Amino acid sequence: MSEGDPVIARRRSGQSGEARVNDTRVQSQYQPYKDAEWGFINHWYPALFSKELGEGDVEGIQICGIPIVLRRVEGKVFALKDQCPHRGVRLSAKPTCFTKDTISCWYHGFTFNLDDGKLATILANPDDPLIGRTGVTSYPVHEVAGLIFVFVREDDFPLEDVPPIAEDLPVRYPANSERFPHPLWPASPSALDENAVCLGIHRTGYTNWRIAVENGMDNAHILVHKDNSIVHALGWQLPLGILPADDDAIALIEDEGGPKGMVQWLCTEKWEPVLENKRLGVAVAGVNARPYRTSCVLPGIIMVENWPEEYCVQYEWFVPITNDTHEYWEVLVKICPTEEDRKAYEYRYKTFYEPLALHGFNDCDIAAREAQEDFYADGTGWGAEQLVSTDISAITWRKVASRWNRGIAKPGKGVEGVNPASAIRMSRTSKGTPPGYKVVKVEE
Amino acid sequence: MSEGDPVIARRRSGQSGEARVNDTRVQSQYQPYKDAEWGFINHWYPALFSKELGEGDVEGIQICGIPIVLRRVEGKVFALKDQCPHRGVRLSAKPTCFTKDTISCWYHGFTFNLDDGKLATILANPDDPLIGRTGVTSYPVHEVAGLIFVFVREDDFPLEDVPPIAEDLPVRYPANSERFPHPLWPASPSALDENAVCLGIHRTGYTNWRIAVENGMDNAHILVHKDNSIVHALGWQLPLGILPADDDAIALIEDEGGPKGMVQWLCTEKWEPVLENKRLGVAVAGVNARPYRTSCVLPGIIMVENWPEEYCVQYEWFVPITNDTHEYWEVLVKICPTEEDRKAYEYRYKTFYEPLALHGFNDCDIAAREAQEDFYADGTGWGAEQLVSTDISAITWRKVASRWNRGIAKPGKGVEGVNPASAIRMSRTSKGTPPGYKVVKVEE
Amino acid sequence: MSEGDPVIARRRSGQSGEARVNDTRVQSQYQPYKDAEWGFINHWYPALFSKELGEGDVEGIQICGIPIVLRRVEGKVFALKDQCPHRGVRLSAKPTCFTKDTISCWYHGFTFNLDDGKLATILANPDDPLIGRTGVTSYPVHEVAGLIFVFVREDDFPLEDVPPIAEDLPVRYPANSERFPHPLWPASPSALDENAVCLGIHRTGYTNWRIAVENGMDNAHILVHKDNSIVHALGWQLPLGILPADDDAIALIEDEGGPKGMVQWLCTEKWEPVLENKRLGVAVAGVNARPYRTSCVLPGIIMVENWPEEYCVQYEWFVPITNDTHEYWEVLVKICPTEEDRKAYEYRYKTFYEPLALHGFNDCDIAAREAQEDFYADGTGWGAEQLVSTDISAITWRKVASRWNRGIAKPGKGVEGVNPASAIRMSRTSKGTPPGYKVVKVEE
């Protein structure tokens, strides 16, 4: 890491001065992002870990206000809109399947083809004229490396226009190593690589998804992590913060046919570590942090290269459930060519990565996101926030996301969370169940 | 039960084709029903079981957004609006009565005549000019067979226009046996019959009342009951479903001076059992279900004749509390001329009917209703639902209810549930108390 | 206490007839009060007991929808707006201070001067141009007799216009003994007196603050207290109620440079005890109540003189948190010139005053306030309430408060409680945490 005079000089001479401006003109450039309270639609999102959906299993989730049911049959996963067009119940609330190629509504037996969602029959009404003339939206599924992805589309988004999943996943290495060189660490594995193994957790975060994404790419909140066990156990010496020190501190990713987003040139001379704050009398002697780099691509995926260790990369998704909840995914990717490699990785994951990184370290980020919710939830924050030079990350993301998203999700209708204080929700809350990601199953 | 070709032919030739249509014109015919989010007013509703209100007891409930206090004095039950006109507290929250013919507000001693609701005096203000010039609405009470009914009226609905309770109870047998013959079972008893005994339960359902009524009369949801213990314990063989097989599958009840609603000709040739669904490869060998028949009358009472056994009938009420809660009443009526009969009935009720029918069987219905709430709560469902031939039941009910209801309850004002996330409600929810039917009493 | 014929005669001849009128014209005189759902701003409010904020401690509270953070440094308490202008988190959620004269945001290190709230530096961004050009509002603090008061002001209320705290505290005795004589008890101590000691409790009430204030000054609700242990333990004989018996039953306090409000001439011939209600057959033989008097001044402070014993006075604040929560303060003031006096007072407080008066007696008032919430929360109550002669207290207060308040607090923005059913709130509620006064701290 270089931190010489020239860098400082460049910063002093006005670098990023323009980039951090957040005036009305700039804000207008990310109006679509401000409108995307319920998320960006027509994108690939992780739905479940593969292990969460065994053979024959049926599970219901909600993404961008759209209820989705998944069923695995002979290894293949299918995804349909999880709302029976008849009376609106979720198919997943009480899984009912009579054949391998269909799923039936448990209430009146409306039965849908798993592959295209069409109404195949009605259990007790096999000649009804509605059969074949209606159905539910189907969602393309891509399962890889232990993750089930779903392309969450608007009802009329053409299936032939669904892009390959690689367009909605982080930049791949070593394919892009030349373009985004990273001399300090080995090339990051990709979930799409052969022998890639994804391990991780997901849980519901009680904030809007955008607050969460912005926290993930924010380089200025080292403070919340200074007491983390992983930092002290491994003897990392953190700077007070790091500042953009070059107009190119952030590179845009806008290639045709590829993911859209940005890469931050962290741990290069384009970002300057701050070692002292004289006003506060705080100084750190040396800096020996782990070298890492964060990037963010649509629909809101953070990649932390070289994290929490070499040969490992952390993906984070902040999948919108409603306008005030998201599913927070923390996934570590590693290449494990042999079964032995995989077991060693799983062991290290369980004993080190999950408790100290995914929980200990990132739990502090969850707290920071929840702490912002009141400010942004009623719209106050978007206008009142006072941004500084380090917020170039958020502003750049907002703009690139506004340009390249494939659609703004409409506010949920007729689904969980639209009536945030409905009696049924209050009843569940009174029993200790907060709003969540997976369907509340019918007790039998 | 007849299920010959002619029936099928008739169905195939278009029977009920018209009836199930739910286009804009039809929907306009039940607009009043769609407007009745808070229920139909100026009707008789069950308030409490007799045993819930002992001599001298005071209890508070809420129906159609109207808080109601009941007091029993020398055996007679009185009902008044449960909201002191002075500062709005519920009289029932801390029962305070100084005389047999009044109830006093526990806050400032405003005292109301039990019979007419007039302000009789103010404990500490006996000469105030307001006395005799204001009061609370009184509600006619009818107690019979272990049930306390209240006529829930608008403040200005004339007492002389209150109909006899028989107009708001199911059709009576054997009086109507000729008109609605039922060769497969003995005539159903009525709660109004001599020696009728009503046993049952009531509990709060966390859905709009209309969703719940429609579930009650729905003939197409046998699927949710297929695993019920009562079905298997008694060896019932259920069809997959039953279809309307005649234009007269449902008879309207619209006689002057009588209850208004509909009777479904179940277990006759007018409804056809479905024994097979080829697409799903599902077939049932024979059908040996319990013969029964459902009817529904205003303000939303399901009667299931011959259920769960001979000589017994099940009444179900779905009493609106707010726009998203209702009190679900399940009541079995049986004639018990002797004390021995009554004891035998009570024993059978406790050991069989309540656990296996009212709970085991109907609990599945509660789950189905709650599963629809999100779809209908924000209005989405009424326009988006896609109905089929079996939904002739709901559509017929919606139309007849729209024609004959005595008034649409106005949205609640100044009462529990209007502010669904009020801090007081959140406080109670945090302690494990969901929204309910009875008043939250002041702890002493 | 005098209760002779002349008093009754005066009342009968029409006294207070005008005063209790609550017609449209009168209501228009207190429209500002009806608008003050979120409280009156630009007033002194109690924030914490001194013992709740030890040396170096940081605590966050919310008053009138404004989040406020307090920090004590070298004995002195500072108060700032508790919302970082950067991304809106509450500074108090995870106290972080690097110097004695600042407080830092735990998220990104934005650091504010404790004395004027200006942005002093940013931990990791010490040269940002925003430094010195923004900040958070500071709030004057006054600590006295064990209480920390904060002047809760609008952002642009000039500091030089902040009045002395005495203008927002009850009338002082003996200074005012001549003007408001009280022959039945010794002069009430003031929190501002030398050697005054304030002991008490505060807790969150789940109602709008105005409902709570009006309960505090209400002379007509003796009924709710009739079964209180303190009443029976000390053998107080209460009347049924007391009626205003003179046009001057309530004196206004509107002197320039002093507190604004009203004193009720209780326990004088201007208020008449009611000993009998013939309609209800209730009579009390004699009256031997504790002599006391209540007054109320802006921003909503009840003073009960001579309560619960001689040489003691009870102050009560109903500090608006949101539009449906307030912090209820019950404080007893006594002069304790010696350490021995203080210890004796503290002992009596713990063994008698707190359990029997602040809890046993006033808990009944809390119940009465919560019972009114539904009626007033949606605005219904203000128009529908039917007031009587004893409500002269509330009406007089509403009018005087409307005339003299220093500003109507705007509805909260971007703060806790604005979205009453936000997912984060539902999540906390599901864990048993109701809405409260103090910040929810970040778990470490």
XYZ file of N, CA and C in Angstrom, chain B residues 83-90 94 96 98-99 101-102 104-111 113 120-130 134-135 412-419 421-424 426-430 442 444, chain C residues 11 20 206 211 214-215 218 220-221 223-224 227 240-241 243 274 276-277 279-280 282 324-325 364 367-368 370-378 380 384-391 394 398 420-421 425-426 429 432-435:
330
model
N -68.742 3.142 25.350
C -67.842 4.281 25.174
C -68.502 5.473 25.848
N -67.944 5.866 26.972
C -68.554 6.973 27.713
C -68.518 8.241 26.849
N -69.640 8.908 26.695
C -69.650 10.107 25.833
C -68.823 11.256 26.412
N -68.459 11.154 27.680
C -67.672 12.214 28.310
C -66.238 12.227 27.762
N -65.431 11.235 28.093
C -64.052 11.209 27.629
C -63.691 9.925 26.894
N -64.699 9.131 26.559
C -64.485 8.048 25.617
C -63.958 6.733 26.150
N -63.813 6.586 27.468
C -63.296 5.295 27.946
C -64.391 4.238 27.870
N -63.970 2.985 27.849
C -64.932 1.888 27.808
C -65.405 1.588 29.234
N -63.399 -1.435 33.544
C -63.325 -1.574 35.004
C -64.754 -1.471 35.528
N -68.170 -0.952 37.022
C -68.555 -0.162 38.186
C -70.057 0.067 38.135
N -73.448 0.992 40.664
C -73.944 1.353 41.986
C -75.371 0.874 42.214
N -76.125 0.688 41.126
C -77.514 0.232 41.265
C -77.766 -0.882 40.252
N -80.100 -0.947 38.086
C -80.627 -0.499 36.797
C -79.682 0.423 36.043
N -78.430 0.508 36.503
C -77.484 1.408 35.825
C -76.101 0.768 35.707
N -72.093 2.550 35.662
C -71.381 3.818 35.787
C -70.018 3.720 35.149
N -69.585 4.854 34.626
C -68.225 4.906 34.122
C -67.278 4.966 35.315
N -66.258 4.141 35.277
C -65.307 4.041 36.394
C -64.394 5.256 36.494
N -64.427 6.118 35.462
C -63.489 7.232 35.453
C -64.084 8.442 36.187
N -65.242 8.904 35.723
C -65.843 10.092 36.339
C -67.249 9.846 36.860
N -67.695 8.595 36.851
C -68.991 8.303 37.445
C -70.198 8.636 36.584
N -70.013 8.902 35.294
C -71.177 9.052 34.415
C -71.966 7.746 34.488
N -73.278 7.869 34.719
C -74.078 6.687 35.021
C -75.239 6.589 34.040
N -78.650 4.519 32.384
C -79.704 3.523 32.551
C -79.391 2.310 31.694
N -78.236 8.857 33.495
C -79.142 8.926 34.644
C -78.630 9.905 35.680
N -77.332 9.910 35.863
C -76.737 10.855 36.799
C -75.234 10.811 36.602
N -74.559 11.734 37.285
C -73.097 11.688 37.351
C -72.765 11.600 38.830
N -72.011 10.603 39.187
C -71.803 10.317 40.611
C -71.516 11.582 41.406
N -70.586 12.373 40.941
C -70.126 13.505 41.729
C -70.648 14.819 41.169
N -71.682 14.728 40.390
C -72.145 15.918 39.690
C -73.645 15.779 39.451
N -74.395 15.495 40.522
C -75.777 15.014 40.343
C -76.739 16.033 39.740
N -76.335 17.288 39.669
C -77.247 18.297 39.119
C -76.809 18.824 37.761
N -75.883 18.174 37.146
C -75.372 18.728 35.884
C -76.472 18.747 34.824
N -76.572 19.838 34.083
C -77.631 19.942 33.063
C -77.539 18.874 31.967
N -76.397 18.266 31.813
C -76.265 17.238 30.783
C -77.100 16.005 31.113
N -78.347 13.350 27.392
C -77.452 12.589 26.532
C -77.497 11.132 26.975
N -76.627 10.344 26.436
C -76.611 8.939 26.813
C -75.844 8.138 25.790
N -64.797 2.054 11.727
C -64.718 2.410 13.137
C -64.116 3.788 13.346
N -64.578 4.461 14.388
C -64.002 5.767 14.750
C -63.769 5.785 16.255
N -62.587 6.167 16.630
C -62.320 6.319 18.061
C -62.369 5.016 18.842
N -62.157 3.902 18.149
C -62.232 2.606 18.840
C -61.000 1.756 18.532
N -60.887 0.671 19.237
C -59.757 -0.260 19.102
C -59.632 -0.733 17.657
N -58.448 -0.689 17.135
C -58.195 -1.233 15.812
C -58.184 -0.201 14.706
N -58.651 1.013 14.985
C -58.631 2.054 13.952
C -57.181 2.475 13.687
N -56.414 2.574 14.752
C -54.975 2.812 14.613
C -54.264 1.494 14.874
N -51.407 0.278 14.623
C -50.072 0.204 15.229
C -49.895 1.276 16.290
N -50.979 1.630 16.969
C -50.865 2.614 18.037
C -49.899 2.109 19.101
N -49.293 3.033 19.800
C -48.296 2.648 20.799
C -48.916 1.750 21.870
N -50.151 1.998 22.239
C -50.776 1.162 23.268
C -50.945 -0.262 22.736
N -49.032 -1.615 20.372
C -47.692 -2.190 20.278
C -47.218 -2.636 21.653
N -47.557 -1.869 22.654
C -47.166 -2.245 24.014
C -47.805 -3.566 24.412
N -49.095 -3.706 24.119
C -49.768 -4.975 24.442
C -49.197 -6.125 23.618
N -48.927 -5.855 22.352
C -48.364 -6.897 21.493
C -47.011 -7.355 22.023
N -46.231 -6.409 22.510
C -44.899 -6.761 23.030
C -45.004 -7.683 24.237
N -58.772 -3.134 33.003
C -57.781 -2.445 33.818
C -57.316 -3.378 34.926
N -55.991 -4.330 38.435
C -56.157 -3.663 39.744
C -55.029 -4.052 40.702
N -73.261 28.292 43.346
C -73.204 27.366 42.252
C -74.556 27.261 41.544
N -67.854 26.276 31.446
C -67.758 24.906 30.984
C -68.232 24.720 29.547
N -48.437 5.164 27.160
C -48.798 4.866 25.766
C -50.049 5.624 25.335
N -53.827 13.999 26.690
C -54.740 13.166 27.469
C -54.207 13.007 28.882
N -54.363 16.303 31.017
C -55.729 16.629 31.434
C -56.203 15.706 32.559
N -55.739 14.488 32.534
C -56.045 13.607 33.660
C -55.425 14.146 34.936
N -57.494 16.956 36.550
C -58.932 16.670 36.571
C -59.393 16.418 38.021
N -62.425 15.535 38.938
C -63.680 14.789 38.960
C -63.493 13.289 38.871
N -62.270 12.835 39.038
C -62.066 11.386 38.896
C -61.628 10.721 40.204
N -63.221 8.828 41.775
C -63.715 7.446 41.718
C -62.603 6.428 41.422
N -61.679 6.776 40.546
C -60.661 5.770 40.189
C -59.697 5.526 41.346
N -60.289 2.962 45.823
C -59.805 1.711 46.413
C -58.292 1.709 46.642
N -67.417 12.274 47.040
C -67.668 11.624 45.748
C -66.940 12.376 44.637
N -66.890 13.673 44.821
C -66.201 14.514 43.846
C -66.218 15.934 44.354
N -66.956 20.030 43.000
C -67.469 20.814 41.874
C -66.975 22.248 41.966
N -68.902 16.989 46.938
C -70.209 16.332 46.788
C -70.206 15.119 47.695
N -73.141 13.255 48.384
C -74.239 12.316 48.195
C -74.699 12.325 46.738
N -75.082 11.143 46.272
C -75.782 11.055 44.999
C -77.031 10.236 45.238
N -79.654 9.545 43.386
C -80.070 8.612 42.339
C -79.376 7.265 42.501
N -78.133 7.320 42.948
C -77.357 6.093 43.082
C -77.368 5.554 44.510
N -75.817 6.702 47.033
C -74.459 6.702 47.583
C -74.261 7.976 48.390
N -48.078 9.508 20.091
C -48.878 8.582 20.907
C -48.116 7.963 22.076
N -47.001 8.580 22.410
C -46.291 8.181 23.626
C -45.800 9.428 24.348
N -53.398 4.184 38.763
C -54.807 4.253 38.342
C -55.007 5.352 37.306
N -53.870 4.036 33.905
C -54.905 3.200 33.293
C -55.992 4.068 32.666
N -56.379 5.136 33.343
C -57.437 6.009 32.822
C -56.986 6.714 31.552
N -54.672 5.587 29.365
C -54.606 4.605 28.281
C -56.004 4.255 27.775
N -56.972 4.275 28.679
C -58.345 3.934 28.292
C -58.953 4.978 27.366
N -58.394 6.197 27.354
C -58.912 7.254 26.487
C -58.249 7.279 25.116
N -57.153 6.578 24.973
C -56.313 6.759 23.792
C -57.067 6.480 22.482
N -57.804 5.370 22.432
C -58.509 5.050 21.178
C -59.466 6.170 20.769
N -60.117 6.764 21.762
C -61.129 7.796 21.494
C -60.504 9.051 20.900
N -59.331 9.419 21.379
C -58.714 10.661 20.937
C -57.700 10.475 19.806
N -57.157 9.252 19.672
C -56.004 9.080 18.772
C -56.328 9.406 17.318
N -57.540 9.093 16.864
C -57.866 9.376 15.461
C -58.605 10.706 15.311
N -61.276 11.639 16.830
C -62.700 11.548 17.164
C -63.043 12.280 18.459
N -66.117 14.852 19.712
C -67.259 14.104 20.230
C -67.402 14.183 21.749
N -66.349 14.517 22.456
C -66.408 14.556 23.922
C -67.542 15.456 24.386
N -68.232 15.039 25.452
C -69.316 15.845 26.020
C -68.886 16.269 27.416
N -68.526 17.518 27.537
C -67.920 17.974 28.783
C -68.964 18.507 29.768
N -68.613 18.496 31.033
C -69.508 18.982 32.088
C -68.768 19.997 32.953
N -69.449 20.443 34.000
C -68.919 21.591 34.734
C -67.513 21.361 35.262
N -67.217 20.137 35.688
C -65.875 19.906 36.232
C -64.793 19.989 35.162
N -65.199 19.921 33.927
C -64.198 19.995 32.863
C -63.724 21.414 32.609
N -59.947 21.315 32.335
C -59.318 21.005 31.050
C -59.493 22.152 30.063
N -56.577 24.196 28.248
C -56.421 24.211 26.793
C -56.292 25.637 26.277
N -45.043 3.830 12.646
C -45.320 3.073 13.886
C -45.229 1.570 13.721
N -45.341 1.070 12.495
C -45.266 -0.386 12.299
C -44.091 -0.752 11.393
N -39.357 -1.866 14.139
C -40.175 -1.768 15.354
C -40.913 -3.086 15.623
N -41.416 -3.691 14.553
C -42.102 -4.971 14.723
C -41.130 -6.022 15.248
N -40.699 -5.355 18.876
C -41.923 -5.714 19.579
C -42.015 -7.225 19.737
N -40.427 -8.445 22.712
C -40.913 -7.985 24.015
C -40.552 -6.561 24.364
N -40.000 -5.828 23.417
C -39.631 -4.434 23.688
C -40.661 -3.479 23.101
N -41.446 -2.794 23.931
C -42.413 -1.830 23.398
C -41.716 -0.522 23.045
N -42.418 0.386 22.355
C -41.847 1.709 22.100
C -41.456 2.363 23.426
